[in-house]
Amino acid sequence: MTRPFFAAYPNMLGFEQLDRLMERSAKSGGEGYPPYNIELTGEDAYRITLALAGFREQDLAITVEDGQLCVRGRQEDTGERQYLHRGIAARQFQRNFLLAEHVEVTGATLENGLLHIELVRHRPAPVVQQIKIGPKA
């Protein structure tokens, strides 16, 4: 068993969650479908674009739960078509992205077979806290 990365630095307190996030990210990576891009569209703005040929809005579900953006797709095969060759993938998928604490999904659009998901990072104001030294409890 490997030792968590951030535990190796004793002056970094409370960063155990980052080790869990790194482990979770490593487990969710590796799948190749659907292909995607991540763009920096502004100083604190991002766009994730997934290539989803043949998918309609009703075939897709986008959720954010516990700091994880999840995009799911499932096409229903009506059986009305008879394919001689089927090179366009129509399989179901689930693609996950871990979001930093202050990153928020602001919207999504589907156009020309591309799903665009807009994100923005909010920078909280710095907090300075004065600690008073008091008697021993």
PDB file of C-alpha atoms in Angstrom:
ATOM      1  CA  MET A   1       0.000   0.000   0.000  1.00  0.00           C
ATOM      2  CA  THR A   2       1.386   3.416  -0.915  1.00  0.00           C
ATOM      3  CA  ARG A   3       1.488   6.276   1.511  1.00  0.00           C
ATOM      4  CA  PRO A   4      -0.809   9.219   0.711  1.00  0.00           C
ATOM      5  CA  PHE A   5       1.099  12.038  -0.986  1.00  0.00           C
ATOM      6  CA  PHE A   6      -0.002  14.945   1.202  1.00  0.00           C
ATOM      7  CA  ALA A   7       0.575  12.982   4.437  1.00  0.00           C
ATOM      8  CA  ALA A   8       4.291  13.128   3.614  1.00  0.00           C
ATOM      9  CA  TYR A   9       4.269  16.867   4.393  1.00  0.00           C
ATOM     10  CA  PRO A  10       3.637  17.382   8.136  1.00  0.00           C
ATOM     11  CA  ASN A  11       3.142  21.159   7.751  1.00  0.00           C
ATOM     12  CA  MET A  12       0.179  20.651   5.390  1.00  0.00           C
ATOM     13  CA  LEU A  13      -2.734  20.010   7.745  1.00  0.00           C
ATOM     14  CA  GLY A  14      -6.191  18.954   6.608  1.00  0.00           C
ATOM     15  CA  PHE A  15      -5.287  18.087   3.006  1.00  0.00           C
ATOM     16  CA  GLU A  16      -6.251  14.417   3.301  1.00  0.00           C
ATOM     17  CA  GLN A  17      -9.230  15.108   1.042  1.00  0.00           C
ATOM     18  CA  LEU A  18      -6.837  15.945  -1.800  1.00  0.00           C
ATOM     19  CA  ASP A  19      -5.370  12.441  -1.551  1.00  0.00           C
ATOM     20  CA  ARG A  20      -8.881  11.002  -1.810  1.00  0.00           C
ATOM     21  CA  LEU A  21      -9.635  13.251  -4.795  1.00  0.00           C
ATOM     22  CA  MET A  22      -6.441  12.164  -6.571  1.00  0.00           C
ATOM     23  CA  GLU A  23      -7.307   8.520  -5.962  1.00  0.00           C
ATOM     24  CA  ARG A  24     -10.903   9.051  -7.166  1.00  0.00           C
ATOM     25  CA  SER A  25      -9.677  10.869 -10.264  1.00  0.00           C
ATOM     26  CA  ALA A  26      -7.247   8.070 -11.130  1.00  0.00           C
ATOM     27  CA  LYS A  27     -10.042   5.511 -10.863  1.00  0.00           C
ATOM     28  CA  SER A  28     -12.460   7.484 -13.051  1.00  0.00           C
ATOM     29  CA  GLY A  29      -9.930   8.152 -15.819  1.00  0.00           C
ATOM     30  CA  GLY A  30      -9.033   5.818 -18.632  1.00  0.00           C
ATOM     31  CA  GLU A  31     -12.266   5.569 -20.577  1.00  0.00           C
ATOM     32  CA  GLY A  32     -11.947   6.963 -24.071  1.00  0.00           C
ATOM     33  CA  TYR A  33     -15.562   7.570 -25.020  1.00  0.00           C
ATOM     34  CA  PRO A  34     -16.824  10.120 -25.660  1.00  0.00           C
ATOM     35  CA  PRO A  35     -13.864  12.288 -26.644  1.00  0.00           C
ATOM     36  CA  TYR A  36     -13.770  15.722 -25.047  1.00  0.00           C
ATOM     37  CA  ASN A  37     -11.898  19.041 -24.878  1.00  0.00           C
ATOM     38  CA  ILE A  38     -11.417  21.365 -21.934  1.00  0.00           C
ATOM     39  CA  GLU A  39     -10.901  25.023 -22.819  1.00  0.00           C
ATOM     40  CA  LEU A  40      -9.943  28.053 -20.775  1.00  0.00           C
ATOM     41  CA  THR A  41     -12.425  30.669 -22.014  1.00  0.00           C
ATOM     42  CA  GLY A  42     -11.601  33.436 -19.547  1.00  0.00           C
ATOM     43  CA  GLU A  43      -9.521  34.113 -16.456  1.00  0.00           C
ATOM     44  CA  ASP A  44     -11.915  32.072 -14.313  1.00  0.00           C
ATOM     45  CA  ALA A  45     -14.069  30.399 -16.975  1.00  0.00           C
ATOM     46  CA  TYR A  46     -13.865  26.970 -18.596  1.00  0.00           C
ATOM     47  CA  ARG A  47     -15.746  25.007 -21.240  1.00  0.00           C
ATOM     48  CA  ILE A  48     -15.913  21.241 -21.487  1.00  0.00           C
ATOM     49  CA  THR A  49     -16.918  20.070 -24.976  1.00  0.00           C
ATOM     50  CA  LEU A  50     -17.930  16.454 -25.593  1.00  0.00           C
ATOM     51  CA  ALA A  51     -18.333  15.011 -29.106  1.00  0.00           C
ATOM     52  CA  LEU A  52     -21.734  13.300 -29.080  1.00  0.00           C
ATOM     53  CA  ALA A  53     -22.724  12.489 -32.649  1.00  0.00           C
ATOM     54  CA  GLY A  54     -26.327  11.306 -32.846  1.00  0.00           C
ATOM     55  CA  PHE A  55     -27.302  12.175 -29.267  1.00  0.00           C
ATOM     56  CA  ARG A  56     -30.306  14.393 -28.569  1.00  0.00           C
ATOM     57  CA  GLU A  57     -30.961  16.514 -25.471  1.00  0.00           C
ATOM     58  CA  GLN A  58     -33.391  13.924 -24.118  1.00  0.00           C
ATOM     59  CA  ASP A  59     -30.665  11.253 -24.397  1.00  0.00           C
ATOM     60  CA  LEU A  60     -28.383  13.157 -21.997  1.00  0.00           C
ATOM     61  CA  ALA A  61     -28.288  13.832 -18.256  1.00  0.00           C
ATOM     62  CA  ILE A  62     -25.894  16.260 -16.591  1.00  0.00           C
ATOM     63  CA  THR A  63     -25.598  16.287 -12.794  1.00  0.00           C
ATOM     64  CA  VAL A  64     -23.275  17.762 -10.185  1.00  0.00           C
ATOM     65  CA  GLU A  65     -23.037  15.929  -6.901  1.00  0.00           C
ATOM     66  CA  ASP A  66     -20.420  16.127  -4.187  1.00  0.00           C
ATOM     67  CA  GLY A  67     -17.996  18.114  -6.349  1.00  0.00           C
ATOM     68  CA  GLN A  68     -18.275  15.765  -9.318  1.00  0.00           C
ATOM     69  CA  LEU A  69     -19.744  16.672 -12.693  1.00  0.00           C
ATOM     70  CA  CYS A  70     -21.305  13.621 -14.317  1.00  0.00           C
ATOM     71  CA  VAL A  71     -22.471  13.479 -17.939  1.00  0.00           C
ATOM     72  CA  ARG A  72     -24.494  10.405 -18.919  1.00  0.00           C
ATOM     73  CA  GLY A  73     -25.804   9.453 -22.301  1.00  0.00           C
ATOM     74  CA  ARG A  74     -28.083   6.699 -23.487  1.00  0.00           C
ATOM     75  CA  GLN A  75     -29.613   6.402 -26.952  1.00  0.00           C
ATOM     76  CA  GLU A  76     -32.646   4.248 -27.462  1.00  0.00           C
ATOM     77  CA  ASP A  77     -32.402   1.920 -30.439  1.00  0.00           C
ATOM     78  CA  THR A  78     -35.886   1.719 -31.912  1.00  0.00           C
ATOM     79  CA  GLY A  79     -34.867  -1.071 -34.264  1.00  0.00           C
ATOM     80  CA  GLU A  80     -36.418   0.783 -37.207  1.00  0.00           C
ATOM     81  CA  ARG A  81     -33.117   1.059 -39.080  1.00  0.00           C
ATOM     82  CA  GLN A  82     -31.110  -1.710 -40.657  1.00  0.00           C
ATOM     83  CA  TYR A  83     -27.411  -0.871 -40.756  1.00  0.00           C
ATOM     84  CA  LEU A  84     -24.988  -2.255 -43.324  1.00  0.00           C
ATOM     85  CA  HIS A  85     -22.146  -0.608 -41.396  1.00  0.00           C
ATOM     86  CA  ARG A  86     -22.392   1.161 -38.063  1.00  0.00           C
ATOM     87  CA  GLY A  87     -19.294   3.253 -37.393  1.00  0.00           C
ATOM     88  CA  ILE A  88     -20.939   5.971 -35.293  1.00  0.00           C
ATOM     89  CA  ALA A  89     -20.933   4.874 -31.681  1.00  0.00           C
ATOM     90  CA  ALA A  90     -24.378   4.776 -30.117  1.00  0.00           C
ATOM     91  CA  ARG A  91     -23.453   3.154 -26.838  1.00  0.00           C
ATOM     92  CA  GLN A  92     -24.313   4.506 -23.446  1.00  0.00           C
ATOM     93  CA  PHE A  93     -21.626   6.348 -21.528  1.00  0.00           C
ATOM     94  CA  GLN A  94     -20.801   8.094 -18.293  1.00  0.00           C
ATOM     95  CA  ARG A  95     -18.040  10.702 -18.166  1.00  0.00           C
ATOM     96  CA  ASN A  96     -17.023  12.217 -14.800  1.00  0.00           C
ATOM     97  CA  PHE A  97     -15.063  15.362 -13.995  1.00  0.00           C
ATOM     98  CA  LEU A  98     -13.932  16.340 -10.493  1.00  0.00           C
ATOM     99  CA  LEU A  99     -14.572  20.006  -9.771  1.00  0.00           C
ATOM    100  CA  ALA A 100     -12.606  22.218  -7.414  1.00  0.00           C
ATOM    101  CA  GLU A 101     -14.440  23.639  -4.422  1.00  0.00           C
ATOM    102  CA  HIS A 102     -15.422  26.972  -5.983  1.00  0.00           C
ATOM    103  CA  VAL A 103     -16.136  25.794  -9.551  1.00  0.00           C
ATOM    104  CA  GLU A 104     -19.776  26.004 -10.625  1.00  0.00           C
ATOM    105  CA  VAL A 105     -21.540  24.753 -13.756  1.00  0.00           C
ATOM    106  CA  THR A 106     -23.357  27.724 -15.301  1.00  0.00           C
ATOM    107  CA  GLY A 107     -25.022  26.063 -18.289  1.00  0.00           C
ATOM    108  CA  ALA A 108     -24.912  23.584 -21.138  1.00  0.00           C
ATOM    109  CA  THR A 109     -25.804  23.646 -24.831  1.00  0.00           C
ATOM    110  CA  LEU A 110     -25.968  20.958 -27.507  1.00  0.00           C
ATOM    111  CA  GLU A 111     -25.213  22.085 -31.047  1.00  0.00           C
ATOM    112  CA  ASN A 112     -23.997  20.246 -34.127  1.00  0.00           C
ATOM    113  CA  GLY A 113     -23.229  17.072 -32.169  1.00  0.00           C
ATOM    114  CA  LEU A 114     -21.135  18.908 -29.556  1.00  0.00           C
ATOM    115  CA  LEU A 115     -22.200  19.269 -25.929  1.00  0.00           C
ATOM    116  CA  HIS A 116     -20.723  22.431 -24.390  1.00  0.00           C
ATOM    117  CA  ILE A 117     -20.713  22.715 -20.595  1.00  0.00           C
ATOM    118  CA  GLU A 118     -19.798  26.129 -19.199  1.00  0.00           C
ATOM    119  CA  LEU A 119     -18.072  26.449 -15.836  1.00  0.00           C
ATOM    120  CA  VAL A 120     -16.896  29.384 -13.760  1.00  0.00           C
ATOM    121  CA  ARG A 121     -14.589  29.551 -10.758  1.00  0.00           C
ATOM    122  CA  HIS A 122     -15.578  31.946  -7.997  1.00  0.00           C
ATOM    123  CA  ARG A 123     -12.704  33.376  -5.991  1.00  0.00           C
ATOM    124  CA  PRO A 124     -13.799  33.911  -2.404  1.00  0.00           C
ATOM    125  CA  ALA A 125     -12.502  36.971  -0.584  1.00  0.00           C
ATOM    126  CA  PRO A 126      -9.503  36.167   1.611  1.00  0.00           C
ATOM    127  CA  VAL A 127     -10.357  35.712   5.266  1.00  0.00           C
ATOM    128  CA  VAL A 128      -7.999  37.021   7.944  1.00  0.00           C
ATOM    129  CA  GLN A 129      -8.773  35.797  11.429  1.00  0.00           C
ATOM    130  CA  GLN A 130      -7.094  37.203  14.525  1.00  0.00           C
ATOM    131  CA  ILE A 131      -6.564  34.510  17.179  1.00  0.00           C
ATOM    132  CA  LYS A 132      -6.641  35.690  20.775  1.00  0.00           C
ATOM    133  CA  ILE A 133      -4.406  33.926  23.257  1.00  0.00           C
ATOM    134  CA  GLY A 134      -6.393  33.025  26.316  1.00  0.00           C
ATOM    135  CA  PRO A 135      -6.099  30.986  29.486  1.00  0.00           C
ATOM    136  CA  LYS A 136      -5.582  27.234  29.290  1.00  0.00           C
ATOM    137  CA  ALA A 137      -8.873  25.369  29.064  1.00  0.00           C
TER     138      ALA A 137
END
